mmCIF file of C-alpha atoms in Angstrom:
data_model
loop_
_atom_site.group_PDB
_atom_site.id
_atom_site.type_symbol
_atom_site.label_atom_id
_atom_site.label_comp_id
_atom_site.label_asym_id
_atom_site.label_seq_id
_atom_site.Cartn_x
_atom_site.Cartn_y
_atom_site.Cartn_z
ATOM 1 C CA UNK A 239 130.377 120.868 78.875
ATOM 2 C CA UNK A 240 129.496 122.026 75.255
ATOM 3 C CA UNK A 241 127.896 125.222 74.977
ATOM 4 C CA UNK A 242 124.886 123.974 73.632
ATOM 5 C CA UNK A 243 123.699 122.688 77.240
ATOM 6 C CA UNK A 244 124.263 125.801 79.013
ATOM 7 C CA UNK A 245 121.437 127.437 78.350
ATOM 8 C CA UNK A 246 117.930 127.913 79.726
ATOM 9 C CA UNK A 247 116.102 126.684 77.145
ATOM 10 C CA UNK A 248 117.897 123.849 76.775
ATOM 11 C CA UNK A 249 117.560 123.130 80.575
ATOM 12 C CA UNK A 250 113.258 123.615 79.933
ATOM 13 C CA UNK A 251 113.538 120.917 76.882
ATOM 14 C CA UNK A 252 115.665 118.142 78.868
ATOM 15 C CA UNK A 253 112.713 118.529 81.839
ATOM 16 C CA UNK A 254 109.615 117.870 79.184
ATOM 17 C CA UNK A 255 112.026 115.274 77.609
ATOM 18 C CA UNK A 256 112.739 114.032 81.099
ATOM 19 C CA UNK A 257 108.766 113.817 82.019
ATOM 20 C CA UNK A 258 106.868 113.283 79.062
ATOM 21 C CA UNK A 259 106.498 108.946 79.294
ATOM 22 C CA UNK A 260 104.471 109.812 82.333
ATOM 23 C CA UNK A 261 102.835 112.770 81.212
ATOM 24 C CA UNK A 262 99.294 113.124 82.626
ATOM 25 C CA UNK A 263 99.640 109.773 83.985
ATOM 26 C CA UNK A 264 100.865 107.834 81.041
ATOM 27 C CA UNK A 265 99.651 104.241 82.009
ATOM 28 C CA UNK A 266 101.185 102.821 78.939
ATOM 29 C CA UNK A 267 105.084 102.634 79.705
ATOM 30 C CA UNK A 268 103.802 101.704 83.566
ATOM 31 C CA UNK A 269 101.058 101.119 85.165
ATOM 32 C CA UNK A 270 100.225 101.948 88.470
ATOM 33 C CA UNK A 271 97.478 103.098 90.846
ATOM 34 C CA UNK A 272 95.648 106.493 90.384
ATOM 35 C CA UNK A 273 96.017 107.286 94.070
ATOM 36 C CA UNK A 274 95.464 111.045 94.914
ATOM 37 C CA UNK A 275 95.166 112.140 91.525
ATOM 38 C CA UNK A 276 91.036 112.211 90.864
ATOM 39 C CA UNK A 277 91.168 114.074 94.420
ATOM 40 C CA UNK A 278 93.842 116.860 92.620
ATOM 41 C CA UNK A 279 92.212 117.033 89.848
ATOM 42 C CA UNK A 280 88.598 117.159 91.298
ATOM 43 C CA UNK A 281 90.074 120.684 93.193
ATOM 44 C CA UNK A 282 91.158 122.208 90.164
ATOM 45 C CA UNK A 283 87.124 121.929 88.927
ATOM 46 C CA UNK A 284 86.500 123.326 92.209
ATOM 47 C CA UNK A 285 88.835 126.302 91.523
ATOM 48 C CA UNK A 286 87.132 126.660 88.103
ATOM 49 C CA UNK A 287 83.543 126.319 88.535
ATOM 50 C CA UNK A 288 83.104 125.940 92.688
ATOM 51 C CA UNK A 289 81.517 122.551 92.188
ATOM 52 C CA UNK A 290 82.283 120.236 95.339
ATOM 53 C CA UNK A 291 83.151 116.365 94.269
ATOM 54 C CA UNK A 292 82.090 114.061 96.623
ATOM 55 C CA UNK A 293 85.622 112.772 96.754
ATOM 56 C CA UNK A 294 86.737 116.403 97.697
ATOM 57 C CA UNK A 295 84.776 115.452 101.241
ATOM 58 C CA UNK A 296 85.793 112.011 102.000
ATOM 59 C CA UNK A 297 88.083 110.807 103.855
ATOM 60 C CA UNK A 298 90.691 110.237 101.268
ATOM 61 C CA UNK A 299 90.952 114.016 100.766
ATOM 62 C CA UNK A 300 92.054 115.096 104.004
ATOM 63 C CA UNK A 301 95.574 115.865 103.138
ATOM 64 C CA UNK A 302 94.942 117.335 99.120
ATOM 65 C CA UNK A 303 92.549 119.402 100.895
ATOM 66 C CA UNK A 304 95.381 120.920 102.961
ATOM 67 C CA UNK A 305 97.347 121.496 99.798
ATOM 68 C CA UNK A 306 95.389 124.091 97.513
ATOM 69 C CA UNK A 307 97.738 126.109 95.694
ATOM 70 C CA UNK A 308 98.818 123.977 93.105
ATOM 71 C CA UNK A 309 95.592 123.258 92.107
ATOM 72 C CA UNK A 310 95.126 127.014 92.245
ATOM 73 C CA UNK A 311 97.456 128.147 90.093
ATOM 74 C CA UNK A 312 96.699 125.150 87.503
ATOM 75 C CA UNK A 313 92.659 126.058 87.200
ATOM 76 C CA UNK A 314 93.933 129.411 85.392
ATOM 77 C CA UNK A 315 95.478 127.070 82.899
ATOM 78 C CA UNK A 316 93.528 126.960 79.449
ATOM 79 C CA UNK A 317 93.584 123.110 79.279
ATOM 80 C CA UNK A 318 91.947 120.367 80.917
ATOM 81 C CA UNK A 319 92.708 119.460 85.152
ATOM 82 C CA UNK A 320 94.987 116.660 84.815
ATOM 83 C CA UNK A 321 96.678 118.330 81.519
ATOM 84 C CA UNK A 322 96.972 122.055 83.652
ATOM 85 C CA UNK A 323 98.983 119.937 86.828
ATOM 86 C CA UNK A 324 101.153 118.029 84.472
ATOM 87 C CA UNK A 325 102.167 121.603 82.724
ATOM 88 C CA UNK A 326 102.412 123.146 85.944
ATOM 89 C CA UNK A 327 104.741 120.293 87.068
ATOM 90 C CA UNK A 328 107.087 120.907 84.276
ATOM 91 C CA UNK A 329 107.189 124.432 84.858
ATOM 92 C CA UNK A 330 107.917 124.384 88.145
ATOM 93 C CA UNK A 331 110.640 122.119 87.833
ATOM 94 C CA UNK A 332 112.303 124.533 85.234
ATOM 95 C CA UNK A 333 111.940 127.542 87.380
ATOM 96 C CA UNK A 334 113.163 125.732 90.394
ATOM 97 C CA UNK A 335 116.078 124.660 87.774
ATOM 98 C CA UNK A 336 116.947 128.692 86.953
ATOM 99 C CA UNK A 337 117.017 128.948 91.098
ATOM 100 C CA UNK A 338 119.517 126.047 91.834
ATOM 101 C CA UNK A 339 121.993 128.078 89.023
ATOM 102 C CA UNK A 340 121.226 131.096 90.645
ATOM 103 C CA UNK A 341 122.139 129.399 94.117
ATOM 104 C CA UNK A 342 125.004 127.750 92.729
ATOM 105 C CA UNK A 343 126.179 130.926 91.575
ATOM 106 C CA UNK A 344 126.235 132.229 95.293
ATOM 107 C CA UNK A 345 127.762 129.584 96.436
ATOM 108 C CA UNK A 346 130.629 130.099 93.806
ATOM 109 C CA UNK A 347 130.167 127.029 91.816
ATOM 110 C CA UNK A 348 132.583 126.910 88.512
ATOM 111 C CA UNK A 349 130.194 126.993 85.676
ATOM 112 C CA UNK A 350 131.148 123.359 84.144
ATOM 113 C CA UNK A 351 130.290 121.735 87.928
ATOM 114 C CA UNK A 352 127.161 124.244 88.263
ATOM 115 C CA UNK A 353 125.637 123.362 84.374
ATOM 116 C CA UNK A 354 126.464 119.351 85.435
ATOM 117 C CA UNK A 355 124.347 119.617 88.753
ATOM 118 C CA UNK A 356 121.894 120.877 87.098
ATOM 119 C CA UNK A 357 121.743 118.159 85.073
ATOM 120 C CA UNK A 358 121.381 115.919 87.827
ATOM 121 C CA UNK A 359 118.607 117.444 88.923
ATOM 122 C CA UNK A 360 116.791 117.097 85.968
ATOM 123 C CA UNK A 361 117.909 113.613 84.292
ATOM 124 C CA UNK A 362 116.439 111.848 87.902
ATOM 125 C CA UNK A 363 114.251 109.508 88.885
ATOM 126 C CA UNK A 364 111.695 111.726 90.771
ATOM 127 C CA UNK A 365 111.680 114.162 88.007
ATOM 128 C CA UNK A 366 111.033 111.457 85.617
ATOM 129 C CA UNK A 367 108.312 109.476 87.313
ATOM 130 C CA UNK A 368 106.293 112.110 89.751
ATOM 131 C CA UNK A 369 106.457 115.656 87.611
ATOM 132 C CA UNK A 370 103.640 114.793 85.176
ATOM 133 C CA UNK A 371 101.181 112.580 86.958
ATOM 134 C CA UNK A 372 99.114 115.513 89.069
ATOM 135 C CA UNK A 373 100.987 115.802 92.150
ATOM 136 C CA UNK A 374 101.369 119.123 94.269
ATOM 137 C CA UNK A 375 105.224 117.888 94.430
ATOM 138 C CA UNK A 376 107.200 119.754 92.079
ATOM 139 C CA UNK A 377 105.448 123.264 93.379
ATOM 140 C CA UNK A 378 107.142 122.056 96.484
ATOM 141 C CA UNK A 379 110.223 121.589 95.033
ATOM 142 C CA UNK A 380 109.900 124.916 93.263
ATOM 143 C CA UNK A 381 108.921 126.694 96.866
ATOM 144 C CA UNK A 382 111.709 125.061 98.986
ATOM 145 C CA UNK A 383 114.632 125.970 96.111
ATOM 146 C CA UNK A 384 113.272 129.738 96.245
ATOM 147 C CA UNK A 385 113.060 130.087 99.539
ATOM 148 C CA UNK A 386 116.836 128.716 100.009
ATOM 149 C CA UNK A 387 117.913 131.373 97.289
ATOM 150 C CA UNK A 388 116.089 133.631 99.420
ATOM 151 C CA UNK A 389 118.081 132.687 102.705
ATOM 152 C CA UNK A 390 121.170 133.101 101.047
ATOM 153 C CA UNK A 391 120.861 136.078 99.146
ATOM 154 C CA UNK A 392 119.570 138.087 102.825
ATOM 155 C CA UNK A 393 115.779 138.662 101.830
ATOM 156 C CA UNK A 394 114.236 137.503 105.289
ATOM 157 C CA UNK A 395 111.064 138.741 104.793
ATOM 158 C CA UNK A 396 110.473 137.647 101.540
ATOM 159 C CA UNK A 397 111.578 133.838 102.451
ATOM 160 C CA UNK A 398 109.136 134.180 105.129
ATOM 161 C CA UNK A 399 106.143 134.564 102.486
ATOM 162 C CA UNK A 400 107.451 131.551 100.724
ATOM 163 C CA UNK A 401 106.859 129.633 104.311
ATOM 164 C CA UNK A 402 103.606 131.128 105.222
ATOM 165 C CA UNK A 403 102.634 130.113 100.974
ATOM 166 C CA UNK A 404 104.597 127.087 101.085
ATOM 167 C CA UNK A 405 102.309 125.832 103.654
ATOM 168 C CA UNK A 406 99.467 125.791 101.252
ATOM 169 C CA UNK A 407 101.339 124.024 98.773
ATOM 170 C CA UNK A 408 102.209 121.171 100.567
ATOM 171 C CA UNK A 409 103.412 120.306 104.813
ATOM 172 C CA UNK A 410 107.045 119.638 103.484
ATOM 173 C CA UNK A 411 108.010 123.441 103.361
ATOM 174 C CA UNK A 412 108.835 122.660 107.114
ATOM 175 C CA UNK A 413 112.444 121.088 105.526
ATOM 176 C CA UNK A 414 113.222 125.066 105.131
ATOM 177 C CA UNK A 415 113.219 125.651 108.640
ATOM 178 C CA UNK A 416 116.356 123.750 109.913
ATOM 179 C CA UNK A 417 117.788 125.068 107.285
ATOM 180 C CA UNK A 418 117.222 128.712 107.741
ATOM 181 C CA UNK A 419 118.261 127.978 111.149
ATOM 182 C CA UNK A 420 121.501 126.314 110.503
ATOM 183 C CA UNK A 421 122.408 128.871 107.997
ATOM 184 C CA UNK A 422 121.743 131.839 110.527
ATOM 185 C CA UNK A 423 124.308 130.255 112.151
ATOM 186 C CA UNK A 424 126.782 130.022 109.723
ATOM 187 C CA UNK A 425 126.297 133.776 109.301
ATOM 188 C CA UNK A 426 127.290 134.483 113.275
ATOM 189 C CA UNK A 427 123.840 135.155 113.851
ATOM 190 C CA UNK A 428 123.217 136.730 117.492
ATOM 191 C CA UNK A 429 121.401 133.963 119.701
ATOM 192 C CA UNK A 430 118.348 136.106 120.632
ATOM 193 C CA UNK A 431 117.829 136.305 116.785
ATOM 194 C CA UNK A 432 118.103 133.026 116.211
ATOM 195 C CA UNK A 433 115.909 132.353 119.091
ATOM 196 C CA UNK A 434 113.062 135.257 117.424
ATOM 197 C CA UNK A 435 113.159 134.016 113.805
ATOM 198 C CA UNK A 436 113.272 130.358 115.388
ATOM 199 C CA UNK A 437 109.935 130.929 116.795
ATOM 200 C CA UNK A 438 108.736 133.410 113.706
ATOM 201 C CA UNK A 439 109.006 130.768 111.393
ATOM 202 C CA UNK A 440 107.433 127.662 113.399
ATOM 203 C CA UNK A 441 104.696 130.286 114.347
ATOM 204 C CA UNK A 442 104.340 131.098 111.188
ATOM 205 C CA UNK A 443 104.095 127.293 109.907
ATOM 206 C CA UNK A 444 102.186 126.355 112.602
ATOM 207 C CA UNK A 445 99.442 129.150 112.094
ATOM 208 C CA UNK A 446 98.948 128.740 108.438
ATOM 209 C CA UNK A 447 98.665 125.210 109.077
ATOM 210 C CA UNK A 448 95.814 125.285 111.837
ATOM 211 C CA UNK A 449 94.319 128.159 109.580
ATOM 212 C CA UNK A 450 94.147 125.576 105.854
ATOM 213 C CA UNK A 451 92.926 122.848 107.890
ATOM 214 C CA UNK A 452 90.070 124.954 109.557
ATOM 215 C CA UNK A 453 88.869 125.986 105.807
ATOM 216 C CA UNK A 454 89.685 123.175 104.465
ATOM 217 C CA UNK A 455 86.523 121.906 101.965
ATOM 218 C CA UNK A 456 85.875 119.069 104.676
ATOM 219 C CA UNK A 457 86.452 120.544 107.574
ATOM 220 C CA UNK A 458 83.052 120.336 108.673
ATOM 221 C CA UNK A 459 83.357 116.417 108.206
ATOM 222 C CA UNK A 460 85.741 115.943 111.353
ATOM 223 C CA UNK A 461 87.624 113.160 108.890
ATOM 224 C CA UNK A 462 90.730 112.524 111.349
ATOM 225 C CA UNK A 463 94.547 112.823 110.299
ATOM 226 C CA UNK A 464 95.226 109.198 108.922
ATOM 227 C CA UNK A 465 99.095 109.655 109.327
ATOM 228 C CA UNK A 466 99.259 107.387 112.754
ATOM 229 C CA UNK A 467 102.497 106.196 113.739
ATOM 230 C CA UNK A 468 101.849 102.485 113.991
ATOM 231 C CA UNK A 469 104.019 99.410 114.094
ATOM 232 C CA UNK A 470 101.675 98.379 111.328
ATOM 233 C CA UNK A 471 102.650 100.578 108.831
ATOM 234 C CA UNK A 472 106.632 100.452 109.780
ATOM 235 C CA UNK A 473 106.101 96.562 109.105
ATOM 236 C CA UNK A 474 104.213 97.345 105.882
ATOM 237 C CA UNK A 475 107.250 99.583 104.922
ATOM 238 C CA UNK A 476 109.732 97.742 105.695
ATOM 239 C CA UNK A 477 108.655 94.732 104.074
ATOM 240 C CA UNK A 478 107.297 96.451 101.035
ATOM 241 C CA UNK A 479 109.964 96.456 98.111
ATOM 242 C CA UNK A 480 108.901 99.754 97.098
ATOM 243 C CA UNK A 481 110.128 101.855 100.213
ATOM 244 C CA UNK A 482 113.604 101.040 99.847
ATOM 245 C CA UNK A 483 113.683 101.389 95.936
ATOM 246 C CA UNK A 484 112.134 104.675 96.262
ATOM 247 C CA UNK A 485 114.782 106.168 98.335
ATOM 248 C CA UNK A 486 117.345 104.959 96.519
ATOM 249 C CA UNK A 487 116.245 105.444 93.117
ATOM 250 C CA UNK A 488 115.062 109.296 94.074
ATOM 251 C CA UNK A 489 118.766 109.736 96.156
ATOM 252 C CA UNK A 490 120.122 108.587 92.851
ATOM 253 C CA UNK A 491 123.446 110.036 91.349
ATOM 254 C CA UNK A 492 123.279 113.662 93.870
ATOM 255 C CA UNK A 493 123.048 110.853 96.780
ATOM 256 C CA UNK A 494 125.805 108.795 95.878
ATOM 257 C CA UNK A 495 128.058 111.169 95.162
ATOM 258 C CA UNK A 496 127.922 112.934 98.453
ATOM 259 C CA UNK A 497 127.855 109.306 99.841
ATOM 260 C CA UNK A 498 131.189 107.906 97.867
ATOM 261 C CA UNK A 499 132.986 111.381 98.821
ATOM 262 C CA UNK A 500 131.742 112.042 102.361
ATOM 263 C CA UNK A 501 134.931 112.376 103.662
ATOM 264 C CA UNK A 502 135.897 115.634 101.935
ATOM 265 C CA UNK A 503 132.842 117.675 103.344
ATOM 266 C CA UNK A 504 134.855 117.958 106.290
ATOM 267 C CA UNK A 505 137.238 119.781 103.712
ATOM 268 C CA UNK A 506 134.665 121.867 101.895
ATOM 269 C CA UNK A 507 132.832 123.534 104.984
ATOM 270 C CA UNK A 508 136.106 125.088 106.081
ATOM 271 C CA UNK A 509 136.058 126.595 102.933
ATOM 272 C CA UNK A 510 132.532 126.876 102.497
ATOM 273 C CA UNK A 511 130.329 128.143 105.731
ATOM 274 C CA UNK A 512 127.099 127.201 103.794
ATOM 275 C CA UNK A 513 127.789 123.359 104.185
ATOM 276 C CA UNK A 514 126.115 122.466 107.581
ATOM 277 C CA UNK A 515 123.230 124.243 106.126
ATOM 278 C CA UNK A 516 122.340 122.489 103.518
ATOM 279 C CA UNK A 517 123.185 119.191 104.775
ATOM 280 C CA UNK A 518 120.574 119.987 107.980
ATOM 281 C CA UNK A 519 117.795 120.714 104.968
ATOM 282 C CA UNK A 520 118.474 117.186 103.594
ATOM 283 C CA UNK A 521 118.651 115.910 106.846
ATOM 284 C CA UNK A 522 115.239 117.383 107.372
ATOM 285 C CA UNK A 523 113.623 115.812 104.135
ATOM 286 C CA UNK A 524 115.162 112.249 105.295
ATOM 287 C CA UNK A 525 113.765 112.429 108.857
ATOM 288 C CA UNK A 526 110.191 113.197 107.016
ATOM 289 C CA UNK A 527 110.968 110.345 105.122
ATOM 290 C CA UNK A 528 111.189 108.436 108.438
ATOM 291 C CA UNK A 529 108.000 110.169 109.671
ATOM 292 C CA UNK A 530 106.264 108.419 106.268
ATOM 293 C CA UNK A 531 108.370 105.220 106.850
ATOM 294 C CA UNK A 532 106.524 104.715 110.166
ATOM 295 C CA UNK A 533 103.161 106.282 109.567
ATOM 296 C CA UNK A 534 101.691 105.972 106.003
ATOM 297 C CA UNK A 535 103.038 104.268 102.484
ATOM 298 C CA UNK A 536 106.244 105.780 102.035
ATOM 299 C CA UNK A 537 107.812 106.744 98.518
ATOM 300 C CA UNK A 538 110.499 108.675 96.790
ATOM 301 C CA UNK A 539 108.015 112.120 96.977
ATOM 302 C CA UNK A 540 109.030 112.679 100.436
ATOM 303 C CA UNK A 541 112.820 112.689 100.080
ATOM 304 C CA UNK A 542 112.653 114.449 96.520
ATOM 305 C CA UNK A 543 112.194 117.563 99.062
ATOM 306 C CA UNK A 544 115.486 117.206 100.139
ATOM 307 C CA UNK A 545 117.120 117.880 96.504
ATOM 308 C CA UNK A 546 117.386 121.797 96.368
ATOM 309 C CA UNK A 547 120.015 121.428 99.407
ATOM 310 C CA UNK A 548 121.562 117.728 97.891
ATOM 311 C CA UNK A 549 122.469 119.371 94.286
ATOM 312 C CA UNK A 550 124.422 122.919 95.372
ATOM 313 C CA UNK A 551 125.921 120.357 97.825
ATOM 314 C CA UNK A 552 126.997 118.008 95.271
ATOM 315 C CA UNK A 553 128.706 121.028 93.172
ATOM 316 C CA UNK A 554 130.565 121.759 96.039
ATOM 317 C CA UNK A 555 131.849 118.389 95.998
ATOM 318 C CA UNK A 556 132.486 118.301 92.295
ATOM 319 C CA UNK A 557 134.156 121.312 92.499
ATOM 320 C CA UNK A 558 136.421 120.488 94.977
ATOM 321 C CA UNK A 559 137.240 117.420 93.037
ATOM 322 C CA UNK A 560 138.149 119.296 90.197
ATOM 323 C CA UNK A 561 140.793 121.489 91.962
#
């Protein structure tokens, strides 16, 4: 790959070139629904000047109201909400970008394969259509690929912060966990560890989870979880177009390249002990896929989570194809 393309900078212009049709929203190129986004938006105001939108206390909110941190971290932006979440977005997907090269780098990924997974990542369909439009999902993208540079590189405690933070970004951290597990494993990890940072980490999740909802800006409204597995929604989803474009427009490229050459990660985990790990943190982002698939409208959000394990894997396939 020419020279020009290896570099950070580079990587930070392809992501705004990547996202900017849809930036804040764009409506022009296509135009869809504003779903969640007043609700996102309406939090960063809160963060800014503590006024409470009504929507903020509806029943609409209940999950953005479990999500904070992005919206945090965007109200000390100098520019207005929905402008301050799409920046934040592209930011987050070029730091998460520096992390996969940095994971990559552990995992002993030649530079030409580790530079053209990167580009993967970025030259996608979920990067392209959900970065810019005031979602919390690229700060969960960003979360999940630090804490699995984290995992590898032996900082425990530190990739237990990103959980008990992660939480607060959005519920999909929870893809790290299987992971973590898996890749104590891998490492000959004894079983009463495995057993203690098992139960660290879901306590951990678990805690932080009871704990946002109980402050949560309408808590005091009682507004019920409206995630119910029903074999209304599974009909909806399974008859709606949009559920099986989604997955396999966000799977994209990374997806069906680990699909067409499936057979040789039986090859590469002998080599590589960091395999079964990362394939049981994609396998965690597709079974909350499922979860959506049977319980509320399901899109390509929910499986994006599973890309910082899906790229590093698909270098190691590259790579392997290049020997």
């Amino acid at each position: 790959m020419s020279r020009i393309f290896q570099n950070i900078w580079m990587i930070l212009l392809c992501i705004i070139l990547v996202s900017l049709p849809r930036f804040n929203r764009n409506q022009i190129w296509l135009k869809r629904p504003q779903a969640d986004l007043p609700i996102h938006t309406a939090m960063v105001d809160y963060f800014r000047t503590g006024a409470v939108d009504e929507i903020l206390l509806s029943e609409h909110s209940v999950a953005a109201n479990w999500r904070p941190l992005f919206p945090l971290i965007a109200s000390f932006l100098p520019f207005t909400s929905l402008t301050s979440l799409s920046i934040l977005g592209i930011l987050s997907l070029f730091f998460a970008a520096i992390l996969l090269l940095q994971i990559m780098n552990q995992l002993g990924i030649s530079d030409k394969v580790k530079w053209k997974s990167i580009y993967l990542f970025i030259f996608s369909f979920p990067a392209f259509y959900y970065t810019t439009i005031g979602y919390v999902d690229p700060g969960l993208i960003l979360f999940i690929t630090f804490g699995l540079y984290l995992a590898l590189i032996g900082k425990f405690f530190f990739f237990l912060i990103i959980i008990a933070t992660g939480v607060l970004m959005k519920e999909g951290i929870i893809v790290l966990i299987p992971f973590f597990l898996a890749h104590l494993v891998s490492i000959g990890t004894q079983r009463w560890q495995l057993i203690y940072w098992g139960l660290l980490c879901t306590g951990i999740y678990i805690s932080i989870t009871i704990l946002g909802r109980y402050l949560a800006l309408n808590a005091a409204q009682e507004h019920h979880l409206f995630w119910q597995p029903s074999i209304k929604m599974f009909i909806y989803n399974l008859t709606r177009p949009n559920s099986w474009l989604s997955i396999i427009l966000t799977l994209g490229f990374p997806g069906g390249i680990i699909i067409k050459r499936f057979s040789s990660l039986k090859q590469i985990s002998q080599s590589s002990k960091n395999v079964m790990p990362l394939i049981c943190g994609i396998l965690a982002a597709l079974a909350t896929y499922l979860f959506a698939f049977i319980s509320t409208v399901a899109d390509g959000r929910t499986i994006w989570a599973a890309y910082p394990f899906l790229i590093p894997l698909t270098g190691l396939v590259l790579d392997l194809e290049k020997e």
